[in-house]
GROMACS .gro file of C-alpha atoms in nm:
model
  444
    1MET     CA    1   2.792   0.339  -1.161
    2ALA     CA    2   2.711   0.714  -1.060
    3GLU     CA    3   2.936   0.923  -0.882
    4GLU     CA    4   2.735   0.979  -0.599
    5ASP     CA    5   2.654   0.625  -0.554
    6ARG     CA    6   3.004   0.535  -0.535
    7MET     CA    7   3.202   0.421  -0.173
    8VAL     CA    8   3.455   0.673  -0.093
    9LYS     CA    9   3.773   0.674   0.178
   10MET     CA   10   3.802   0.895   0.368
   11GLU     CA   11   4.078   1.015   0.391
   12VAL     CA   12   4.135   1.312   0.596
   13ASP     CA   13   3.871   1.358   0.963
   14TYR     CA   14   3.779   1.712   0.890
   15CYS     CA   15   3.584   1.698   1.244
   16ASP     CA   16   3.867   1.984   1.436
   17THR     CA   17   3.852   2.175   1.192
   18VAL     CA   18   3.472   2.209   1.118
   19ALA     CA   19   3.440   2.284   1.456
   20LYS     CA   20   3.646   2.533   1.492
   21VAL     CA   21   3.526   2.749   1.154
   22ILE     CA   22   3.138   2.653   1.237
   23PRO     CA   23   3.110   2.874   1.504
   24GLU     CA   24   3.376   3.201   1.358
   25CYS     CA   25   3.098   3.195   1.040
   26GLU     CA   26   2.849   3.272   1.278
   27THR     CA   27   3.026   3.480   1.432
   28LEU     CA   28   3.113   3.623   1.133
   29ALA     CA   29   2.670   3.615   1.016
   30SER     CA   30   2.615   3.838   1.313
   31GLU     CA   31   2.826   4.082   1.217
   32ASN     CA   32   2.648   4.091   0.885
   33LYS     CA   33   2.943   3.936   0.672
   34LEU     CA   34   2.732   3.678   0.562
   35ASN     CA   35   2.891   3.662   0.218
   36GLU     CA   36   3.264   3.624   0.415
   37ALA     CA   37   3.127   3.321   0.625
   38ILE     CA   38   2.980   3.128   0.333
   39ASP     CA   39   3.285   3.167   0.145
   40LYS     CA   40   3.532   2.992   0.397
   41LEU     CA   41   3.275   2.715   0.475
   42LEU     CA   42   3.247   2.664   0.105
   43VAL     CA   43   3.631   2.654   0.097
   44LEU     CA   44   3.616   2.390   0.410
   45GLU     CA   45   3.312   2.230   0.230
   46LYS     CA   46   3.503   2.146  -0.099
   47GLN     CA   47   3.788   2.018   0.100
   48THR     CA   48   3.572   1.758   0.304
   49ARG     CA   49   3.402   1.644  -0.010
   50ALA     CA   50   3.741   1.628  -0.173
   51ALA     CA   51   3.873   1.405   0.156
   52GLY     CA   52   3.561   1.233   0.173
   53ASP     CA   53   3.453   1.342   0.533
   54ALA     CA   54   3.066   1.280   0.515
   55ILE     CA   55   2.990   1.384   0.814
   56SER     CA   56   3.178   1.674   0.846
   57SER     CA   57   3.094   1.786   0.481
   58SER     CA   58   2.731   1.733   0.655
   59LYS     CA   59   2.765   1.988   0.909
   60VAL     CA   60   2.942   2.292   0.674
   61LEU     CA   61   2.615   2.170   0.422
   62VAL     CA   62   2.345   2.248   0.758
   63CYS     CA   63   2.578   2.574   0.855
   64ILE     CA   64   2.518   2.749   0.503
   65VAL     CA   65   2.124   2.735   0.493
   66SER     CA   66   2.113   2.783   0.843
   67LEU     CA   67   2.350   3.097   0.841
   68CYS     CA   68   2.089   3.215   0.537
   69TYR     CA   69   1.787   3.107   0.712
   70LYS     CA   70   1.929   3.304   1.029
   71VAL     CA   71   1.961   3.608   0.831
   72GLN     CA   72   1.630   3.589   0.641
   73ASP     CA   73   1.878   3.655   0.310
   74TRP     CA   74   1.635   3.407   0.072
   75THR     CA   75   1.854   3.515  -0.219
   76LEU     CA   76   2.134   3.355  -0.043
   77LEU     CA   77   1.983   3.061   0.088
   78LYS     CA   78   1.777   2.925  -0.281
   79GLU     CA   79   2.119   2.979  -0.462
   80HIS     CA   80   2.329   2.777  -0.276
   81VAL     CA   81   2.019   2.521  -0.163
   82THR     CA   82   2.021   2.489  -0.555
   83THR     CA   83   2.397   2.457  -0.629
   84LEU     CA   84   2.494   2.219  -0.328
   85CYS     CA   85   2.199   1.965  -0.450
   86LYS     CA   86   2.407   1.982  -0.819
   87LYS     CA   87   2.778   1.949  -0.729
   88ARG     CA   88   2.939   1.675  -0.871
   89GLY     CA   89   3.069   1.414  -0.654
   90HIS     CA   90   2.812   1.535  -0.327
   91PHE     CA   91   2.748   1.297  -0.046
   92LYS     CA   92   2.400   1.175  -0.015
   93LEU     CA   93   2.444   1.205   0.366
   94ALA     CA   94   2.513   1.620   0.343
   95VAL     CA   95   2.243   1.635   0.068
   96THR     CA   96   2.006   1.467   0.295
   97LYS     CA   97   2.117   1.653   0.636
   98MET     CA   98   2.099   2.000   0.496
   99VAL     CA   99   1.771   1.922   0.297
  100GLN     CA  100   1.618   1.777   0.621
  101ARG     CA  101   1.728   2.127   0.781
  102CYS     CA  102   1.552   2.332   0.486
  103CYS     CA  103   1.209   2.134   0.567
  104GLU     CA  104   1.247   2.233   0.904
  105MET     CA  105   1.232   2.566   0.874
  106VAL     CA  106   0.918   2.556   0.630
  107PRO     CA  107   0.652   2.545   0.905
  108GLU     CA  108   0.904   2.833   1.084
  109ILE     CA  109   0.810   3.074   0.805
  110GLN     CA  110   0.540   3.338   0.835
  111ASP     CA  111   0.570   3.483   0.518
  112LYS     CA  112   0.388   3.323   0.266
  113GLU     CA  113   0.529   3.406  -0.078
  114ARG     CA  114   0.848   3.265   0.109
  115LYS     CA  115   0.756   2.932   0.239
  116MET     CA  116   0.616   2.895  -0.098
  117GLU     CA  117   0.937   2.965  -0.288
  118LEU     CA  118   1.149   2.771  -0.041
  119ILE     CA  119   0.911   2.454  -0.039
  120GLU     CA  120   0.916   2.475  -0.452
  121ILE     CA  121   1.306   2.451  -0.455
  122LEU     CA  122   1.307   2.192  -0.220
  123ARG     CA  123   1.057   2.041  -0.437
  124THR     CA  124   1.308   2.093  -0.769
  125VAL     CA  125   1.629   1.948  -0.551
  126THR     CA  126   1.502   1.604  -0.439
  127GLU     CA  127   1.290   1.534  -0.794
  128GLY     CA  128   1.467   1.190  -0.873
  129LYS     CA  129   1.610   1.109  -0.545
  130ILE     CA  130   1.506   0.825  -0.340
  131TYR     CA  131   1.722   0.896  -0.039
  132VAL     CA  132   1.559   1.235   0.045
  133GLU     CA  133   1.177   1.127  -0.108
  134ASN     CA  134   1.066   1.120   0.231
  135GLU     CA  135   1.150   1.528   0.275
  136ARG     CA  136   1.008   1.570  -0.079
  137ALA     CA  137   0.699   1.423   0.045
  138ARG     CA  138   0.629   1.579   0.360
  139VAL     CA  139   0.695   1.927   0.203
  140THR     CA  140   0.429   1.892  -0.128
  141ARG     CA  141   0.221   1.766   0.174
  142THR     CA  142   0.281   2.092   0.319
  143LEU     CA  143   0.225   2.271  -0.004
  144ALA     CA  144  -0.117   2.105  -0.056
  145SER     CA  145  -0.257   2.246   0.240
  146ILE     CA  146  -0.193   2.540   0.151
  147TYR     CA  147  -0.315   2.557  -0.184
  148GLU     CA  148  -0.648   2.358   0.048
  149LYS     CA  149  -0.650   2.654   0.299
  150ASP     CA  150  -0.641   2.885  -0.055
  151ASP     CA  151  -0.981   2.717  -0.093
  152GLU     CA  152  -0.714   2.559  -0.426
  153ARG     CA  153  -0.845   2.207  -0.399
  154GLU     CA  154  -0.783   2.074  -0.747
  155LYS     CA  155  -0.435   2.252  -0.702
  156ALA     CA  156  -0.410   2.080  -0.425
  157ALA     CA  157  -0.518   1.701  -0.478
  158LYS     CA  158  -0.292   1.730  -0.833
  159VAL     CA  159   0.038   1.832  -0.635
  160LEU     CA  160  -0.049   1.567  -0.390
  161GLN     CA  161  -0.110   1.247  -0.632
  162GLU     CA  162   0.284   1.315  -0.754
  163LEU     CA  163   0.314   1.134  -0.479
  164GLN     CA  164   0.359   0.767  -0.458
  165VAL     CA  165   0.444   0.660  -0.128
  166GLU     CA  166   0.322   0.345  -0.180
  167THR     CA  167   0.641   0.266  -0.304
  168PHE     CA  168   0.884   0.481  -0.060
  169GLY     CA  169   1.137   0.171   0.098
  170THR     CA  170   1.184   0.412   0.391
  171MET     CA  171   0.892   0.624   0.511
  172GLU     CA  172   0.708   0.402   0.774
  173LYS     CA  173   0.361   0.242   0.729
  174LYS     CA  174   0.185   0.491   0.913
  175GLU     CA  175   0.274   0.795   0.750
  176LYS     CA  176   0.222   0.590   0.373
  177VAL     CA  177  -0.121   0.549   0.527
  178GLU     CA  178  -0.135   0.862   0.606
  179PHE     CA  179  -0.041   1.053   0.306
  180ILE     CA  180  -0.272   0.780   0.110
  181LEU     CA  181  -0.563   0.889   0.302
  182GLU     CA  182  -0.493   1.253   0.251
  183GLN     CA  183  -0.492   1.169  -0.139
  184MET     CA  184  -0.841   1.023  -0.112
  185ARG     CA  185  -0.994   1.264   0.052
  186LEU     CA  186  -0.904   1.547  -0.153
  187CYS     CA  187  -0.971   1.411  -0.482
  188PHE     CA  188  -1.379   1.303  -0.329
  189GLU     CA  189  -1.403   1.661  -0.233
  190THR     CA  190  -1.250   1.766  -0.624
  191LYS     CA  191  -1.511   1.530  -0.761
  192ASP     CA  192  -1.274   1.240  -0.876
  193TYR     CA  193  -1.480   0.920  -0.794
  194ILE     CA  194  -1.263   0.726  -1.018
  195ARG     CA  195  -0.896   0.795  -0.921
  196THR     CA  196  -1.015   0.784  -0.530
  197GLN     CA  197  -1.096   0.437  -0.582
  198ILE     CA  198  -0.810   0.363  -0.744
  199ILE     CA  199  -0.602   0.526  -0.501
  200SER     CA  200  -0.810   0.315  -0.169
  201LYS     CA  201  -0.662   0.017  -0.339
  202LYS     CA  202  -0.345   0.112  -0.225
  203ILE     CA  203  -0.425   0.021   0.142
  204SER     CA  204  -0.444  -0.287   0.251
  205THR     CA  205  -0.722  -0.367   0.555
  206LYS     CA  206  -0.454  -0.581   0.679
  207TYR     CA  207  -0.244  -0.314   0.813
  208PHE     CA  208  -0.589  -0.229   1.014
  209GLU     CA  209  -0.555  -0.540   1.254
  210GLY     CA  210  -0.215  -0.426   1.391
  211GLU     CA  211  -0.157  -0.236   1.721
  212ASP     CA  212  -0.239   0.168   1.719
  213THR     CA  213  -0.403   0.190   1.395
  214GLU     CA  214  -0.773   0.225   1.496
  215GLU     CA  215  -0.783   0.619   1.426
  216LEU     CA  216  -0.624   0.527   1.072
  217LYS     CA  217  -0.891   0.221   1.019
  218LEU     CA  218  -1.184   0.453   1.083
  219ARG     CA  219  -1.078   0.733   0.875
  220TYR     CA  220  -1.007   0.433   0.580
  221TYR     CA  221  -1.390   0.341   0.681
  222ARG     CA  222  -1.499   0.677   0.646
  223GLN     CA  223  -1.384   0.775   0.411
  224MET     CA  224  -1.494   0.464   0.189
  225ILE     CA  225  -1.877   0.464   0.319
  226ASP     CA  226  -1.866   0.853   0.155
  227LEU     CA  227  -1.761   0.647  -0.175
  228ASN     CA  228  -1.958   0.368  -0.142
  229LEU     CA  229  -2.316   0.571  -0.097
  230HIS     CA  230  -2.175   0.812  -0.410
  231HIS     CA  231  -2.189   0.453  -0.635
  232LYS     CA  232  -2.463   0.326  -0.432
  233GLU     CA  233  -2.307   0.006  -0.340
  234TYR     CA  234  -2.500  -0.052  -0.035
  235LEU     CA  235  -2.312  -0.392   0.091
  236ALA     CA  236  -1.991  -0.271   0.063
  237VAL     CA  237  -2.103   0.035   0.216
  238SER     CA  238  -2.280  -0.243   0.505
  239LYS     CA  239  -1.933  -0.400   0.517
  240ASN     CA  240  -1.789  -0.049   0.601
  241TYR     CA  241  -2.001  -0.029   0.873
  242PHE     CA  242  -1.927  -0.403   1.010
  243GLU     CA  243  -1.551  -0.318   1.024
  244ILE     CA  244  -1.632   0.010   1.209
  245TYR     CA  245  -1.872  -0.234   1.445
  246LYS     CA  246  -1.593  -0.444   1.512
  247THR     CA  247  -1.297  -0.213   1.585
  248PRO     CA  248  -1.254  -0.233   1.994
  249SER     CA  249  -1.288   0.191   2.055
  250VAL     CA  250  -1.671   0.172   1.874
  251LYS     CA  251  -1.775  -0.178   2.048
  252ASP     CA  252  -1.657  -0.036   2.436
  253VAL     CA  253  -1.947   0.295   2.388
  254GLU     CA  254  -2.288   0.186   2.323
  255GLN     CA  255  -2.363   0.429   2.193
  256LYS     CA  256  -2.097   0.407   1.889
  257TRP     CA  257  -2.177   0.019   1.857
  258LYS     CA  258  -2.548   0.060   1.849
  259GLU     CA  259  -2.495   0.314   1.557
  260ALA     CA  260  -2.269   0.176   1.344
  261LEU     CA  261  -2.452  -0.189   1.392
  262GLN     CA  262  -2.843  -0.012   1.252
  263ARG     CA  263  -2.617   0.126   0.965
  264VAL     CA  264  -2.515  -0.262   0.867
  265VAL     CA  265  -2.854  -0.372   0.892
  266LEU     CA  266  -2.999  -0.099   0.732
  267TYR     CA  267  -2.728  -0.072   0.444
  268LEU     CA  268  -2.777  -0.485   0.449
  269ILE     CA  269  -3.133  -0.483   0.395
  270LEU     CA  270  -3.143  -0.208   0.135
  271SER     CA  271  -2.872  -0.437  -0.103
  272GLU     CA  272  -2.922  -0.614  -0.382
  273TYR     CA  273  -2.926  -0.985  -0.327
  274ASN     CA  274  -2.674  -1.228  -0.418
  275ASN     CA  275  -2.479  -1.508  -0.264
  276GLU     CA  276  -2.260  -1.229  -0.073
  277GLN     CA  277  -2.543  -1.054   0.073
  278SER     CA  278  -2.686  -1.366   0.186
  279ASP     CA  279  -2.380  -1.467   0.416
  280MET     CA  280  -2.371  -1.148   0.574
  281LEU     CA  281  -2.746  -1.151   0.630
  282ALA     CA  282  -2.677  -1.461   0.831
  283ARG     CA  283  -2.317  -1.347   0.992
  284ILE     CA  284  -2.497  -1.067   1.142
  285LYS     CA  285  -2.779  -1.248   1.293
  286THR     CA  286  -2.611  -1.415   1.464
  287ASP     CA  287  -2.470  -1.138   1.614
  288THR     CA  288  -2.565  -1.154   2.039
  289ASN     CA  289  -2.612  -0.735   2.079
  290LEU     CA  290  -2.847  -0.760   1.733
  291SER     CA  291  -3.127  -0.873   2.048
  292LYS     CA  292  -3.084  -0.531   2.169
  293LEU     CA  293  -3.209  -0.335   1.912
  294PRO     CA  294  -3.529  -0.552   1.839
  295TYR     CA  295  -3.702  -0.370   1.619
  296TYR     CA  296  -3.355  -0.375   1.378
  297GLN     CA  297  -3.335  -0.760   1.441
  298ASN     CA  298  -3.662  -0.790   1.325
  299VAL     CA  299  -3.672  -0.631   1.019
  300LEU     CA  300  -3.374  -0.834   0.937
  301THR     CA  301  -3.511  -1.200   0.992
  302CYS     CA  302  -3.835  -1.076   0.735
  303PHE     CA  303  -3.565  -1.103   0.497
  304ASP     CA  304  -3.427  -1.388   0.630
  305THR     CA  305  -3.762  -1.568   0.573
  306ALA     CA  306  -3.880  -1.726   0.311
  307GLU     CA  307  -4.220  -1.540   0.362
  308LEU     CA  308  -4.425  -1.286   0.152
  309LEU     CA  309  -4.399  -0.960   0.311
  310ASN     CA  310  -4.660  -0.672   0.311
  311TRP     CA  311  -4.510  -0.372   0.168
  312SER     CA  312  -4.743  -0.137   0.331
  313ILE     CA  313  -4.764  -0.307   0.675
  314LEU     CA  314  -4.431  -0.316   0.671
  315LYS     CA  315  -4.383   0.014   0.648
  316LYS     CA  316  -4.645   0.134   0.886
  317VAL     CA  317  -4.476  -0.090   1.167
  318TYR     CA  318  -4.104   0.018   1.096
  319SER     CA  319  -4.106   0.340   0.922
  320GLN     CA  320  -4.103   0.536   1.279
  321HIS     CA  321  -3.844   0.298   1.442
  322LEU     CA  322  -3.552   0.246   1.122
  323LYS     CA  323  -3.607   0.610   1.114
  324SER     CA  324  -3.362   0.891   1.301
  325LYS     CA  325  -3.506   1.066   1.655
  326PRO     CA  326  -3.358   1.430   1.670
  327GLY     CA  327  -3.046   1.423   1.806
  328GLU     CA  328  -2.966   1.166   1.628
  329PRO     CA  329  -2.725   1.078   1.351
  330ASP     CA  330  -2.890   1.113   1.004
  331SER     CA  331  -3.057   0.698   0.898
  332PRO     CA  332  -3.048   0.623   0.559
  333LEU     CA  333  -3.413   0.587   0.572
  334ASP     CA  334  -3.474   0.965   0.639
  335LYS     CA  335  -3.433   1.023   0.279
  336GLU     CA  336  -3.707   0.922   0.109
  337GLU     CA  337  -3.571   0.756  -0.184
  338ASN     CA  338  -3.377   0.468   0.039
  339TRP     CA  339  -3.735   0.402   0.119
  340ASP     CA  340  -3.854   0.347  -0.228
  341VAL     CA  341  -3.501   0.102  -0.284
  342LEU     CA  342  -3.674  -0.083   0.019
  343GLN     CA  343  -3.997  -0.164  -0.117
  344MET     CA  344  -3.781  -0.281  -0.417
  345ARG     CA  345  -3.581  -0.563  -0.216
  346VAL     CA  346  -3.923  -0.624  -0.067
  347VAL     CA  347  -4.082  -0.759  -0.443
  348GLU     CA  348  -3.733  -0.894  -0.548
  349HIS     CA  349  -3.770  -1.104  -0.184
  350ASN     CA  350  -4.124  -1.193  -0.262
  351ILE     CA  351  -4.080  -1.297  -0.649
  352ARG     CA  352  -3.778  -1.538  -0.471
  353VAL     CA  353  -4.025  -1.688  -0.240
  354LEU     CA  354  -4.253  -1.744  -0.524
  355ALA     CA  355  -4.008  -1.936  -0.730
  356LYS     CA  356  -3.925  -2.104  -0.454
  357TYR     CA  357  -4.302  -2.223  -0.367
  358TYR     CA  358  -4.433  -2.240  -0.715
  359THR     CA  359  -4.339  -2.418  -1.017
  360ARG     CA  360  -4.637  -2.313  -1.224
  361ILE     CA  361  -4.885  -1.954  -1.151
  362SER     CA  362  -5.101  -1.738  -1.333
  363MET     CA  363  -4.958  -1.404  -1.423
  364GLN     CA  364  -5.255  -1.183  -1.172
  365HIS     CA  365  -5.249  -1.424  -0.903
  366PHE     CA  366  -4.867  -1.345  -0.910
  367ALA     CA  367  -4.909  -0.998  -0.941
  368ASP     CA  368  -5.138  -0.968  -0.717
  369LEU     CA  369  -4.919  -1.116  -0.455
  370LEU     CA  370  -4.669  -0.873  -0.465
  371HIS     CA  371  -4.945  -0.598  -0.441
  372LEU     CA  372  -4.840  -0.480  -0.819
  373ASP     CA  373  -5.021  -0.405  -1.159
  374LEU     CA  374  -4.951  -0.679  -1.436
  375LYS     CA  375  -4.739  -0.461  -1.651
  376GLU     CA  376  -4.466  -0.416  -1.301
  377ALA     CA  377  -4.486  -0.716  -1.226
  378GLU     CA  378  -4.358  -0.859  -1.527
  379LYS     CA  379  -4.086  -0.609  -1.552
  380ARG     CA  380  -3.961  -0.735  -1.170
  381LEU     CA  381  -3.903  -1.085  -1.220
  382CYS     CA  382  -3.795  -1.029  -1.592
  383GLU     CA  383  -3.524  -0.833  -1.424
  384GLN     CA  384  -3.462  -1.085  -1.195
  385VAL     CA  385  -3.468  -1.347  -1.468
  386VAL     CA  386  -3.164  -1.135  -1.617
  387LYS     CA  387  -2.950  -1.098  -1.296
  388GLY     CA  388  -2.967  -1.482  -1.277
  389THR     CA  389  -3.198  -1.502  -0.917
  390VAL     CA  390  -3.474  -1.706  -1.070
  391THR     CA  391  -3.529  -1.884  -1.365
  392ALA     CA  392  -3.877  -1.815  -1.516
  393LYS     CA  393  -4.051  -1.836  -1.830
  394ILE     CA  394  -4.351  -1.630  -1.901
  395ASP     CA  395  -4.650  -1.854  -2.174
  396ARG     CA  396  -4.796  -1.538  -2.271
  397LEU     CA  397  -5.082  -1.713  -2.410
  398ASP     CA  398  -5.185  -1.924  -2.140
  399GLY     CA  399  -5.114  -1.627  -1.918
  400VAL     CA  400  -4.853  -1.831  -1.683
  401ILE     CA  401  -4.547  -1.836  -1.582
  402CYS     CA  402  -4.325  -2.115  -1.534
  403PHE     CA  403  -4.036  -2.121  -1.234
  404THR     CA  404  -3.880  -2.462  -1.340
  405LYS     CA  405  -3.538  -2.486  -1.500
  406ARG     CA  406  -3.537  -2.619  -1.807
  407LYS     CA  407  -3.281  -2.880  -1.830
  408ASP     CA  408  -3.068  -2.967  -2.148
  409THR     CA  409  -3.008  -3.285  -2.360
  410GLU     CA  410  -2.713  -3.422  -2.130
  411GLN     CA  411  -2.935  -3.337  -1.792
  412ILE     CA  412  -3.233  -3.526  -1.931
  413LEU     CA  413  -3.020  -3.812  -2.003
  414ASN     CA  414  -2.843  -3.850  -1.701
  415ALA     CA  415  -3.189  -3.831  -1.514
  416TRP     CA  416  -3.295  -4.114  -1.724
  417SER     CA  417  -2.984  -4.331  -1.635
  418GLY     CA  418  -3.006  -4.257  -1.258
  419ASN     CA  419  -3.389  -4.381  -1.257
  420LEU     CA  420  -3.306  -4.676  -1.474
  421ASN     CA  421  -3.049  -4.746  -1.224
  422SER     CA  422  -3.297  -4.709  -0.927
  423VAL     CA  423  -3.585  -4.966  -1.131
  424MET     CA  424  -3.325  -5.238  -1.195
  425ASP     CA  425  -3.172  -5.271  -0.845
  426LEU     CA  426  -3.544  -5.220  -0.682
  427ILE     CA  427  -3.603  -5.557  -0.964
  428GLY     CA  428  -3.324  -5.718  -0.831
  429ASN     CA  429  -3.376  -5.682  -0.451
  430VAL     CA  430  -3.725  -5.806  -0.505
  431ASN     CA  431  -3.611  -6.082  -0.707
  432HIS     CA  432  -3.397  -6.147  -0.443
  433LEU     CA  433  -3.639  -6.171  -0.227
  434ILE     CA  434  -3.873  -6.389  -0.381
  435THR     CA  435  -3.650  -6.660  -0.388
  436LYS     CA  436  -3.578  -6.639  -0.039
  437GLU     CA  437  -3.937  -6.679   0.031
  438ARG     CA  438  -3.953  -6.955  -0.191
  439MET     CA  439  -3.642  -7.135  -0.049
  440VAL     CA  440  -3.797  -7.067   0.280
  441HIS     CA  441  -4.146  -7.263   0.192
  442GLN     CA  442  -3.987  -7.518   0.003
  443VAL     CA  443  -3.818  -7.652   0.329
  444SER     CA  444  -4.130  -7.616   0.543
   0.00000   0.00000   0.00000
């Protein structure tokens, strides 16, 4: 067991002595006799440490650093902070109290150079010490903010990434989330998107179900929206906006929930079709607030109905209503590239509809229904087949597309066996009815 981890029984109580010596040392320091005062305190510190009086030792250590700070003797402050933390047999409580007092000094220091020196000293002496991990994290965050003010975001991101706050047992959950959100923000701003994605997974969204978490919840989901938009993961963006939409503080303000719900719908129809997207679309349709946004409700219904959509008509009808108006936040469809994505989603929707209603269709007719040329129509169909959205086979010689799914040998045999059983059941029923009629005829 390490020396500093052992349990020490207090042999002598130095509380009265400390209460008497500390005012005397403060008086000496005010008379420009700092060294004499510190020497006196160091003697007392050794006595309290040897006697196992952790509380008195804490007061002595705090007094030493406080006197150095009061007279602005930075050299002595750094020297004693470093020395006292390294002394053999020091109490964790005493070191913790001293470090906490030094952390209180950091925001009070106006000189940037002095502040940076003290922060670095504190980061050095607290490295590897679990009992002061919270203090180390806080001064590191202060250092990161200084770097950021100096427009050195990469340095700020790097220094903050050193903190694995999710493993800190004594730090409150709220403070942990704030640290992780700050790490995410700096990584995103330095364009380290992969690390941002990794860090974001350290936050459990269940935390946001508790009380007094709305502000952090909104910060988290807005940062996730920026990240998912960078990766063009529109379904994830739609889910993020849906979580914002469900937040009580947003639902209480009509303008805010309308803005959130609009983006839920727009990013949902921009996302690729899959089971998850289809399920979310069905859930959003049942929201009663959607009826207050008729154009958004109608465009959602278009994609949920098994009918062909005409891209030209759809764009003409909805282009003015789905874009942002003056004074409103930007809409996803303000960007022309997103209209191209929406056109692709319309084509994909139409392919699924055709696969549902046709078993065989000529390639030319297929292309005409999609309002595409033959080459483009074939390309879009192949993309959907590769994704597994539809099952199709193209006969190039006859120019025909077959949407029937090819069955393997086992499926064919199972179908044949099922049909044979059905036929035998029917024969048995007919035989029973014929026998019944004969018996009735004989009796009559």
